[in-house]
Amino acid sequence: MYDLKCGQKDCKFNHGYCCCAKDIAVAGNTCCTTYEPTESTGDINTEASAEFSKPDNSVDTAVSCNAPCLFNRSAKCIANGITVSTADDGSAECLTFIKK
């Protein structure tokens, strides 16, 4: 999947709001279990450069899914693209989820 948007600014796979992981997993509760916070270096320029870097849409990310979602086919996401953002509890959540 090439159109994978990520609103988890502190995830190490987020580059310009695009997910650059080779594969991600969405759990049954719609949380992205691949989310991994970056280690804080205390350098404000490092954080800002990641936030404003040019998106890399060339990564074809495989998305496995265990959620009861309309786009879940045999534990694989078949949506044209997904958006992951921050849930109320701070976890990474798939916003493209549509309950079957």
PDB file of N, CA and C in Angstrom:
ATOM      1  N   MET A   1       0.854  -1.168   0.000  1.00  0.00           N
ATOM      2  CA  MET A   1       0.000   0.000   0.000  1.00  0.00           C
ATOM      3  C   MET A   1       0.901   1.233   0.000  1.00  0.00           C
ATOM      4  N   TYR A   2       0.709   2.075  -0.975  1.00  0.00           N
ATOM      5  CA  TYR A   2       1.533   3.268  -1.104  1.00  0.00           C
ATOM      6  C   TYR A   2       0.950   4.478  -0.381  1.00  0.00           C
ATOM      7  N   ASP A   3      -0.350   4.507  -0.164  1.00  0.00           N
ATOM      8  CA  ASP A   3      -1.000   5.671   0.442  1.00  0.00           C
ATOM      9  C   ASP A   3      -1.278   5.391   1.909  1.00  0.00           C
ATOM     10  N   LEU A   4      -0.243   5.470   2.722  1.00  0.00           N
ATOM     11  CA  LEU A   4      -0.371   5.211   4.149  1.00  0.00           C
ATOM     12  C   LEU A   4       0.049   6.473   4.902  1.00  0.00           C
ATOM     13  N   LYS A   5      -0.945   7.209   5.371  1.00  0.00           N
ATOM     14  CA  LYS A   5      -0.688   8.467   6.078  1.00  0.00           C
ATOM     15  C   LYS A   5      -0.619   8.198   7.580  1.00  0.00           C
ATOM     16  N   CYS A   6       0.295   8.885   8.234  1.00  0.00           N
ATOM     17  CA  CYS A   6       0.480   8.681   9.664  1.00  0.00           C
ATOM     18  C   CYS A   6       0.509  10.012  10.401  1.00  0.00           C
ATOM     19  N   GLY A   7      -0.347  10.141  11.382  1.00  0.00           N
ATOM     20  CA  GLY A   7      -0.396  11.343  12.209  1.00  0.00           C
ATOM     21  C   GLY A   7       0.354  11.190  13.516  1.00  0.00           C
ATOM     22  N   GLN A   8       1.005  10.051  13.723  1.00  0.00           N
ATOM     23  CA  GLN A   8       1.808   9.831  14.922  1.00  0.00           C
ATOM     24  C   GLN A   8       3.175  10.475  14.692  1.00  0.00           C
ATOM     25  N   LYS A   9       3.286  11.758  14.965  1.00  0.00           N
ATOM     26  CA  LYS A   9       4.500  12.519  14.670  1.00  0.00           C
ATOM     27  C   LYS A   9       5.751  11.931  15.324  1.00  0.00           C
ATOM     28  N   ASP A  10       5.578  11.279  16.457  1.00  0.00           N
ATOM     29  CA  ASP A  10       6.746  10.772  17.169  1.00  0.00           C
ATOM     30  C   ASP A  10       7.096   9.324  16.811  1.00  0.00           C
ATOM     31  N   CYS A  11       6.463   8.747  15.799  1.00  0.00           N
ATOM     32  CA  CYS A  11       6.780   7.372  15.392  1.00  0.00           C
ATOM     33  C   CYS A  11       8.040   7.376  14.538  1.00  0.00           C
ATOM     34  N   LYS A  12       8.914   6.421  14.783  1.00  0.00           N
ATOM     35  CA  LYS A  12      10.179   6.402  14.043  1.00  0.00           C
ATOM     36  C   LYS A  12       9.987   6.090  12.559  1.00  0.00           C
ATOM     37  N   PHE A  13       8.830   5.566  12.160  1.00  0.00           N
ATOM     38  CA  PHE A  13       8.559   5.253  10.760  1.00  0.00           C
ATOM     39  C   PHE A  13       7.854   6.393  10.018  1.00  0.00           C
ATOM     40  N   ASN A  14       7.480   7.467  10.734  1.00  0.00           N
ATOM     41  CA  ASN A  14       6.766   8.598  10.142  1.00  0.00           C
ATOM     42  C   ASN A  14       7.765   9.574   9.534  1.00  0.00           C
ATOM     43  N   HIS A  15       7.656   9.781   8.226  1.00  0.00           N
ATOM     44  CA  HIS A  15       8.492  10.753   7.533  1.00  0.00           C
ATOM     45  C   HIS A  15       7.584  11.652   6.705  1.00  0.00           C
ATOM     46  N   GLY A  16       7.367  12.854   7.189  1.00  0.00           N
ATOM     47  CA  GLY A  16       6.501  13.794   6.482  1.00  0.00           C
ATOM     48  C   GLY A  16       5.060  13.312   6.401  1.00  0.00           C
ATOM     49  N   TYR A  17       4.569  12.719   7.484  1.00  0.00           N
ATOM     50  CA  TYR A  17       3.207  12.188   7.603  1.00  0.00           C
ATOM     51  C   TYR A  17       2.955  10.960   6.732  1.00  0.00           C
ATOM     52  N   CYS A  18       4.022  10.346   6.214  1.00  0.00           N
ATOM     53  CA  CYS A  18       3.911   9.088   5.471  1.00  0.00           C
ATOM     54  C   CYS A  18       4.598   7.997   6.270  1.00  0.00           C
ATOM     55  N   CYS A  19       4.001   6.820   6.290  1.00  0.00           N
ATOM     56  CA  CYS A  19       4.619   5.697   6.976  1.00  0.00           C
ATOM     57  C   CYS A  19       5.641   5.064   6.036  1.00  0.00           C
ATOM     58  N   CYS A  20       6.851   4.906   6.528  1.00  0.00           N
ATOM     59  CA  CYS A  20       7.929   4.331   5.722  1.00  0.00           C
ATOM     60  C   CYS A  20       8.341   2.949   6.219  1.00  0.00           C
ATOM     61  N   ALA A  21       7.488   2.312   7.010  1.00  0.00           N
ATOM     62  CA  ALA A  21       7.764   0.939   7.442  1.00  0.00           C
ATOM     63  C   ALA A  21       7.513  -0.014   6.276  1.00  0.00           C
ATOM     64  N   LYS A  22       8.236  -1.107   6.239  1.00  0.00           N
ATOM     65  CA  LYS A  22       8.040  -2.094   5.172  1.00  0.00           C
ATOM     66  C   LYS A  22       6.707  -2.822   5.347  1.00  0.00           C
ATOM     67  N   ASP A  23       6.295  -3.003   6.595  1.00  0.00           N
ATOM     68  CA  ASP A  23       4.993  -3.607   6.878  1.00  0.00           C
ATOM     69  C   ASP A  23       4.514  -3.113   8.230  1.00  0.00           C
ATOM     70  N   ILE A  24       3.195  -3.062   8.368  1.00  0.00           N
ATOM     71  CA  ILE A  24       2.597  -2.700   9.654  1.00  0.00           C
ATOM     72  C   ILE A  24       1.516  -3.708   9.981  1.00  0.00           C
ATOM     73  N   ALA A  25       1.144  -3.730  11.251  1.00  0.00           N
ATOM     74  CA  ALA A  25       0.081  -4.617  11.711  1.00  0.00           C
ATOM     75  C   ALA A  25      -0.960  -3.797  12.452  1.00  0.00           C
ATOM     76  N   VAL A  26      -2.222  -4.040  12.119  1.00  0.00           N
ATOM     77  CA  VAL A  26      -3.336  -3.399  12.818  1.00  0.00           C
ATOM     78  C   VAL A  26      -4.016  -4.483  13.636  1.00  0.00           C
ATOM     79  N   ALA A  27      -4.105  -4.263  14.940  1.00  0.00           N
ATOM     80  CA  ALA A  27      -4.683  -5.248  15.859  1.00  0.00           C
ATOM     81  C   ALA A  27      -6.204  -5.231  15.796  1.00  0.00           C
ATOM     82  N   GLY A  28      -6.820  -6.181  16.459  1.00  0.00           N
ATOM     83  CA  GLY A  28      -8.270  -6.294  16.500  1.00  0.00           C
ATOM     84  C   GLY A  28      -8.961  -5.073  17.066  1.00  0.00           C
ATOM     85  N   ASN A  29      -8.250  -4.294  17.885  1.00  0.00           N
ATOM     86  CA  ASN A  29      -8.819  -3.074  18.462  1.00  0.00           C
ATOM     87  C   ASN A  29      -8.499  -1.844  17.607  1.00  0.00           C
ATOM     88  N   THR A  30      -8.056  -2.042  16.368  1.00  0.00           N
ATOM     89  CA  THR A  30      -7.716  -1.030  15.347  1.00  0.00           C
ATOM     90  C   THR A  30      -6.437  -0.247  15.645  1.00  0.00           C
ATOM     91  N   CYS A  31      -5.639  -0.676  16.616  1.00  0.00           N
ATOM     92  CA  CYS A  31      -4.387   0.005  16.927  1.00  0.00           C
ATOM     93  C   CYS A  31      -3.263  -0.507  16.041  1.00  0.00           C
ATOM     94  N   CYS A  32      -2.423   0.403  15.592  1.00  0.00           N
ATOM     95  CA  CYS A  32      -1.231   0.056  14.820  1.00  0.00           C
ATOM     96  C   CYS A  32      -0.187  -0.453  15.804  1.00  0.00           C
ATOM     97  N   THR A  33       0.111  -1.737  15.754  1.00  0.00           N
ATOM     98  CA  THR A  33       1.064  -2.316  16.699  1.00  0.00           C
ATOM     99  C   THR A  33       2.509  -2.118  16.246  1.00  0.00           C
ATOM    100  N   THR A  34       2.717  -1.560  15.071  1.00  0.00           N
ATOM    101  CA  THR A  34       4.059  -1.282  14.570  1.00  0.00           C
ATOM    102  C   THR A  34       4.577   0.049  15.102  1.00  0.00           C
ATOM    103  N   TYR A  35       3.672   0.884  15.596  1.00  0.00           N
ATOM    104  CA  TYR A  35       4.041   2.198  16.141  1.00  0.00           C
ATOM    105  C   TYR A  35       5.189   2.058  17.135  1.00  0.00           C
ATOM    106  N   GLU A  36       6.233   2.840  16.906  1.00  0.00           N
ATOM    107  CA  GLU A  36       7.385   2.832  17.795  1.00  0.00           C
ATOM    108  C   GLU A  36       7.856   4.262  17.982  1.00  0.00           C
ATOM    109  N   PRO A  37       7.710   4.805  19.197  1.00  0.00           N
ATOM    110  CA  PRO A  37       8.107   6.200  19.419  1.00  0.00           C
ATOM    111  C   PRO A  37       9.602   6.385  19.193  1.00  0.00           C
ATOM    112  N   THR A  38       9.953   7.542  18.639  1.00  0.00           N
ATOM    113  CA  THR A  38      11.365   7.871  18.470  1.00  0.00           C
ATOM    114  C   THR A  38      11.931   8.210  19.834  1.00  0.00           C
ATOM    115  N   GLU A  39      13.223   7.990  19.972  1.00  0.00           N
ATOM    116  CA  GLU A  39      13.878   8.363  21.223  1.00  0.00           C
ATOM    117  C   GLU A  39      14.113   9.856  21.197  1.00  0.00           C
ATOM    118  N   SER A  40      13.725  10.514  22.255  1.00  0.00           N
ATOM    119  CA  SER A  40      13.912  11.963  22.339  1.00  0.00           C
ATOM    120  C   SER A  40      15.380  12.277  22.571  1.00  0.00           C
ATOM    121  N   THR A  41      15.932  13.109  21.699  1.00  0.00           N
ATOM    122  CA  THR A  41      17.333  13.500  21.834  1.00  0.00           C
ATOM    123  C   THR A  41      17.461  14.858  22.497  1.00  0.00           C
ATOM    124  N   GLY A  42      16.346  15.552  22.625  1.00  0.00           N
ATOM    125  CA  GLY A  42      16.378  16.880  23.200  1.00  0.00           C
ATOM    126  C   GLY A  42      16.782  17.945  22.195  1.00  0.00           C
ATOM    127  N   ASP A  43      17.064  17.547  20.965  1.00  0.00           N
ATOM    128  CA  ASP A  43      17.465  18.483  19.914  1.00  0.00           C
ATOM    129  C   ASP A  43      16.231  18.872  19.116  1.00  0.00           C
ATOM    130  N   ILE A  44      15.763  20.091  19.288  1.00  0.00           N
ATOM    131  CA  ILE A  44      14.529  20.539  18.639  1.00  0.00           C
ATOM    132  C   ILE A  44      14.640  20.509  17.117  1.00  0.00           C
ATOM    133  N   ASN A  45      15.820  20.717  16.560  1.00  0.00           N
ATOM    134  CA  ASN A  45      15.992  20.701  15.108  1.00  0.00           C
ATOM    135  C   ASN A  45      15.771  19.307  14.526  1.00  0.00           C
ATOM    136  N   THR A  46      16.159  18.262  15.247  1.00  0.00           N
ATOM    137  CA  THR A  46      15.951  16.893  14.782  1.00  0.00           C
ATOM    138  C   THR A  46      14.463  16.606  14.675  1.00  0.00           C
ATOM    139  N   GLU A  47      13.702  16.985  15.677  1.00  0.00           N
ATOM    140  CA  GLU A  47      12.264  16.737  15.662  1.00  0.00           C
ATOM    141  C   GLU A  47      11.592  17.514  14.538  1.00  0.00           C
ATOM    142  N   ALA A  48      11.924  18.760  14.362  1.00  0.00           N
ATOM    143  CA  ALA A  48      11.303  19.581  13.331  1.00  0.00           C
ATOM    144  C   ALA A  48      11.662  19.088  11.939  1.00  0.00           C
ATOM    145  N   SER A  49      12.891  18.655  11.739  1.00  0.00           N
ATOM    146  CA  SER A  49      13.276  18.198  10.407  1.00  0.00           C
ATOM    147  C   SER A  49      12.494  16.959  10.008  1.00  0.00           C
ATOM    148  N   ALA A  50      12.203  16.068  10.950  1.00  0.00           N
ATOM    149  CA  ALA A  50      11.401  14.882  10.631  1.00  0.00           C
ATOM    150  C   ALA A  50       9.968  15.282  10.297  1.00  0.00           C
ATOM    151  N   GLU A  51       9.448  16.291  11.004  1.00  0.00           N
ATOM    152  CA  GLU A  51       8.073  16.718  10.781  1.00  0.00           C
ATOM    153  C   GLU A  51       7.896  17.387   9.424  1.00  0.00           C
ATOM    154  N   PHE A  52       8.897  18.121   8.965  1.00  0.00           N
ATOM    155  CA  PHE A  52       8.772  18.869   7.731  1.00  0.00           C
ATOM    156  C   PHE A  52       9.505  18.240   6.551  1.00  0.00           C
ATOM    157  N   SER A  53       9.993  17.015   6.721  1.00  0.00           N
ATOM    158  CA  SER A  53      10.708  16.369   5.624  1.00  0.00           C
ATOM    159  C   SER A  53       9.736  16.001   4.499  1.00  0.00           C
ATOM    160  N   LYS A  54      10.283  15.878   3.300  1.00  0.00           N
ATOM    161  CA  LYS A  54       9.470  15.543   2.133  1.00  0.00           C
ATOM    162  C   LYS A  54       8.927  14.112   2.269  1.00  0.00           C
ATOM    163  N   PRO A  55       7.635  13.897   2.019  1.00  0.00           N
ATOM    164  CA  PRO A  55       7.060  12.562   2.124  1.00  0.00           C
ATOM    165  C   PRO A  55       7.699  11.598   1.134  1.00  0.00           C
ATOM    166  N   ASP A  56       7.863  10.360   1.555  1.00  0.00           N
ATOM    167  CA  ASP A  56       8.393   9.313   0.682  1.00  0.00           C
ATOM    168  C   ASP A  56       7.256   8.358   0.361  1.00  0.00           C
ATOM    169  N   ASN A  57       6.599   8.582  -0.776  1.00  0.00           N
ATOM    170  CA  ASN A  57       5.460   7.760  -1.165  1.00  0.00           C
ATOM    171  C   ASN A  57       5.871   6.523  -1.946  1.00  0.00           C
ATOM    172  N   SER A  58       7.180   6.235  -2.006  1.00  0.00           N
ATOM    173  CA  SER A  58       7.648   5.105  -2.794  1.00  0.00           C
ATOM    174  C   SER A  58       7.666   3.797  -2.020  1.00  0.00           C
ATOM    175  N   VAL A  59       7.406   3.837  -0.727  1.00  0.00           N
ATOM    176  CA  VAL A  59       7.435   2.627   0.087  1.00  0.00           C
ATOM    177  C   VAL A  59       6.113   1.884  -0.065  1.00  0.00           C
ATOM    178  N   ASP A  60       6.200   0.625  -0.504  1.00  0.00           N
ATOM    179  CA  ASP A  60       5.009  -0.221  -0.632  1.00  0.00           C
ATOM    180  C   ASP A  60       4.868  -1.015   0.659  1.00  0.00           C
ATOM    181  N   THR A  61       4.042  -0.508   1.560  1.00  0.00           N
ATOM    182  CA  THR A  61       3.885  -1.093   2.888  1.00  0.00           C
ATOM    183  C   THR A  61       2.815  -2.177   2.887  1.00  0.00           C
ATOM    184  N   ALA A  62       3.164  -3.347   3.380  1.00  0.00           N
ATOM    185  CA  ALA A  62       2.192  -4.427   3.550  1.00  0.00           C
ATOM    186  C   ALA A  62       1.448  -4.182   4.858  1.00  0.00           C
ATOM    187  N   VAL A  63       0.119  -4.259   4.826  1.00  0.00           N
ATOM    188  CA  VAL A  63      -0.686  -3.994   6.019  1.00  0.00           C
ATOM    189  C   VAL A  63      -1.462  -5.252   6.396  1.00  0.00           C
ATOM    190  N   SER A  64      -1.062  -5.863   7.508  1.00  0.00           N
ATOM    191  CA  SER A  64      -1.832  -6.988   8.028  1.00  0.00           C
ATOM    192  C   SER A  64      -2.858  -6.425   9.003  1.00  0.00           C
ATOM    193  N   CYS A  65      -4.025  -7.053   9.051  1.00  0.00           N
ATOM    194  CA  CYS A  65      -5.120  -6.517   9.860  1.00  0.00           C
ATOM    195  C   CYS A  65      -5.904  -7.632  10.538  1.00  0.00           C
ATOM    196  N   ASN A  66      -6.142  -7.458  11.828  1.00  0.00           N
ATOM    197  CA  ASN A  66      -6.953  -8.408  12.587  1.00  0.00           C
ATOM    198  C   ASN A  66      -8.235  -7.769  13.100  1.00  0.00           C
ATOM    199  N   ALA A  67      -8.534  -6.557  12.649  1.00  0.00           N
ATOM    200  CA  ALA A  67      -9.744  -5.855  13.083  1.00  0.00           C
ATOM    201  C   ALA A  67     -10.953  -6.348  12.278  1.00  0.00           C
ATOM    202  N   PRO A  68     -12.141  -6.304  12.865  1.00  0.00           N
ATOM    203  CA  PRO A  68     -13.360  -6.694  12.140  1.00  0.00           C
ATOM    204  C   PRO A  68     -13.779  -5.579  11.185  1.00  0.00           C
ATOM    205  N   CYS A  69     -12.984  -5.356  10.151  1.00  0.00           N
ATOM    206  CA  CYS A  69     -13.121  -4.214   9.260  1.00  0.00           C
ATOM    207  C   CYS A  69     -13.598  -4.644   7.875  1.00  0.00           C
ATOM    208  N   LEU A  70     -14.308  -3.759   7.216  1.00  0.00           N
ATOM    209  CA  LEU A  70     -14.786  -3.971   5.858  1.00  0.00           C
ATOM    210  C   LEU A  70     -13.639  -4.238   4.888  1.00  0.00           C
ATOM    211  N   PHE A  71     -12.464  -3.657   5.139  1.00  0.00           N
ATOM    212  CA  PHE A  71     -11.321  -3.791   4.241  1.00  0.00           C
ATOM    213  C   PHE A  71     -10.419  -4.979   4.575  1.00  0.00           C
ATOM    214  N   ASN A  72     -10.775  -5.765   5.588  1.00  0.00           N
ATOM    215  CA  ASN A  72      -9.971  -6.909   5.999  1.00  0.00           C
ATOM    216  C   ASN A  72     -10.358  -8.140   5.174  1.00  0.00           C
ATOM    217  N   ARG A  73      -9.403  -8.637   4.399  1.00  0.00           N
ATOM    218  CA  ARG A  73      -9.597  -9.869   3.624  1.00  0.00           C
ATOM    219  C   ARG A  73      -8.480 -10.827   3.989  1.00  0.00           C
ATOM    220  N   SER A  74      -8.834 -11.876   4.681  1.00  0.00           N
ATOM    221  CA  SER A  74      -7.865 -12.908   5.089  1.00  0.00           C
ATOM    222  C   SER A  74      -6.673 -12.296   5.823  1.00  0.00           C
ATOM    223  N   ALA A  75      -6.952 -11.421   6.758  1.00  0.00           N
ATOM    224  CA  ALA A  75      -5.961 -10.764   7.617  1.00  0.00           C
ATOM    225  C   ALA A  75      -5.043  -9.800   6.865  1.00  0.00           C
ATOM    226  N   LYS A  76      -5.468  -9.324   5.699  1.00  0.00           N
ATOM    227  CA  LYS A  76      -4.734  -8.314   4.934  1.00  0.00           C
ATOM    228  C   LYS A  76      -5.675  -7.154   4.636  1.00  0.00           C
ATOM    229  N   CYS A  77      -5.154  -5.934   4.696  1.00  0.00           N
ATOM    230  CA  CYS A  77      -5.951  -4.757   4.384  1.00  0.00           C
ATOM    231  C   CYS A  77      -5.987  -4.569   2.870  1.00  0.00           C
ATOM    232  N   ILE A  78      -7.197  -4.421   2.315  1.00  0.00           N
ATOM    233  CA  ILE A  78      -7.347  -4.238   0.866  1.00  0.00           C
ATOM    234  C   ILE A  78      -7.767  -2.817   0.496  1.00  0.00           C
ATOM    235  N   ALA A  79      -7.746  -1.907   1.475  1.00  0.00           N
ATOM    236  CA  ALA A  79      -8.090  -0.511   1.190  1.00  0.00           C
ATOM    237  C   ALA A  79      -7.034   0.089   0.260  1.00  0.00           C
ATOM    238  N   ASN A  80      -7.423   1.091  -0.510  1.00  0.00           N
ATOM    239  CA  ASN A  80      -6.464   1.786  -1.381  1.00  0.00           C
ATOM    240  C   ASN A  80      -5.425   2.543  -0.582  1.00  0.00           C
ATOM    241  N   GLY A  81      -5.774   2.933   0.621  1.00  0.00           N
ATOM    242  CA  GLY A  81      -4.873   3.653   1.509  1.00  0.00           C
ATOM    243  C   GLY A  81      -5.491   3.734   2.883  1.00  0.00           C
ATOM    244  N   ILE A  82      -4.682   3.977   3.888  1.00  0.00           N
ATOM    245  CA  ILE A  82      -5.209   4.138   5.242  1.00  0.00           C
ATOM    246  C   ILE A  82      -4.559   5.340   5.909  1.00  0.00           C
ATOM    247  N   THR A  83      -5.212   5.806   6.966  1.00  0.00           N
ATOM    248  CA  THR A  83      -4.683   6.886   7.782  1.00  0.00           C
ATOM    249  C   THR A  83      -4.601   6.387   9.219  1.00  0.00           C
ATOM    250  N   VAL A  84      -3.445   6.548   9.820  1.00  0.00           N
ATOM    251  CA  VAL A  84      -3.228   6.195  11.219  1.00  0.00           C
ATOM    252  C   VAL A  84      -3.030   7.501  11.966  1.00  0.00           C
ATOM    253  N   SER A  85      -3.690   7.636  13.110  1.00  0.00           N
ATOM    254  CA  SER A  85      -3.547   8.855  13.901  1.00  0.00           C
ATOM    255  C   SER A  85      -3.561   8.500  15.376  1.00  0.00           C
ATOM    256  N   THR A  86      -3.494   9.518  16.197  1.00  0.00           N
ATOM    257  CA  THR A  86      -3.434   9.320  17.641  1.00  0.00           C
ATOM    258  C   THR A  86      -4.829   9.147  18.222  1.00  0.00           C
ATOM    259  N   ALA A  87      -5.028   8.045  18.947  1.00  0.00           N
ATOM    260  CA  ALA A  87      -6.293   7.788  19.641  1.00  0.00           C
ATOM    261  C   ALA A  87      -6.332   8.602  20.934  1.00  0.00           C
ATOM    262  N   ASP A  88      -7.473   8.621  21.587  1.00  0.00           N
ATOM    263  CA  ASP A  88      -7.628   9.373  22.833  1.00  0.00           C
ATOM    264  C   ASP A  88      -6.637   8.931  23.910  1.00  0.00           C
ATOM    265  N   ASP A  89      -6.270   7.649  23.892  1.00  0.00           N
ATOM    266  CA  ASP A  89      -5.346   7.131  24.902  1.00  0.00           C
ATOM    267  C   ASP A  89      -3.877   7.272  24.494  1.00  0.00           C
ATOM    268  N   GLY A  90      -3.607   7.902  23.346  1.00  0.00           N
ATOM    269  CA  GLY A  90      -2.241   8.119  22.893  1.00  0.00           C
ATOM    270  C   GLY A  90      -1.693   7.042  21.981  1.00  0.00           C
ATOM    271  N   SER A  91      -2.445   5.966  21.794  1.00  0.00           N
ATOM    272  CA  SER A  91      -1.986   4.895  20.914  1.00  0.00           C
ATOM    273  C   SER A  91      -2.206   5.278  19.454  1.00  0.00           C
ATOM    274  N   ALA A  92      -1.601   4.515  18.555  1.00  0.00           N
ATOM    275  CA  ALA A  92      -1.754   4.748  17.114  1.00  0.00           C
ATOM    276  C   ALA A  92      -2.960   3.957  16.632  1.00  0.00           C
ATOM    277  N   GLU A  93      -3.930   4.634  16.016  1.00  0.00           N
ATOM    278  CA  GLU A  93      -5.191   4.011  15.644  1.00  0.00           C
ATOM    279  C   GLU A  93      -5.478   4.179  14.158  1.00  0.00           C
ATOM    280  N   CYS A  94      -5.973   3.116  13.517  1.00  0.00           N
ATOM    281  CA  CYS A  94      -6.349   3.174  12.110  1.00  0.00           C
ATOM    282  C   CYS A  94      -7.693   3.902  11.987  1.00  0.00           C
ATOM    283  N   LEU A  95      -7.665   5.050  11.311  1.00  0.00           N
ATOM    284  CA  LEU A  95      -8.894   5.844  11.142  1.00  0.00           C
ATOM    285  C   LEU A  95      -9.720   5.403   9.930  1.00  0.00           C
ATOM    286  N   THR A  96      -9.170   4.525   9.109  1.00  0.00           N
ATOM    287  CA  THR A  96      -9.873   4.034   7.923  1.00  0.00           C
ATOM    288  C   THR A  96     -10.826   2.899   8.278  1.00  0.00           C
ATOM    289  N   PHE A  97     -10.732   2.388   9.497  1.00  0.00           N
ATOM    290  CA  PHE A  97     -11.558   1.272   9.970  1.00  0.00           C
ATOM    291  C   PHE A  97     -13.033   1.547   9.767  1.00  0.00           C
ATOM    292  N   ILE A  98     -13.710   0.591   9.108  1.00  0.00           N
ATOM    293  CA  ILE A  98     -15.165   0.592   8.967  1.00  0.00           C
ATOM    294  C   ILE A  98     -15.653  -0.766   9.425  1.00  0.00           C
ATOM    295  N   LYS A  99     -16.448  -0.778  10.475  1.00  0.00           N
ATOM    296  CA  LYS A  99     -16.924  -2.042  11.057  1.00  0.00           C
ATOM    297  C   LYS A  99     -17.770  -2.803  10.045  1.00  0.00           C
ATOM    298  N   LYS A 100     -17.515  -4.109   9.945  1.00  0.00           N
ATOM    299  CA  LYS A 100     -18.281  -4.979   9.052  1.00  0.00           C
ATOM    300  C   LYS A 100     -19.716  -5.055   9.498  1.00  0.00           C
TER     301      LYS A 100
END
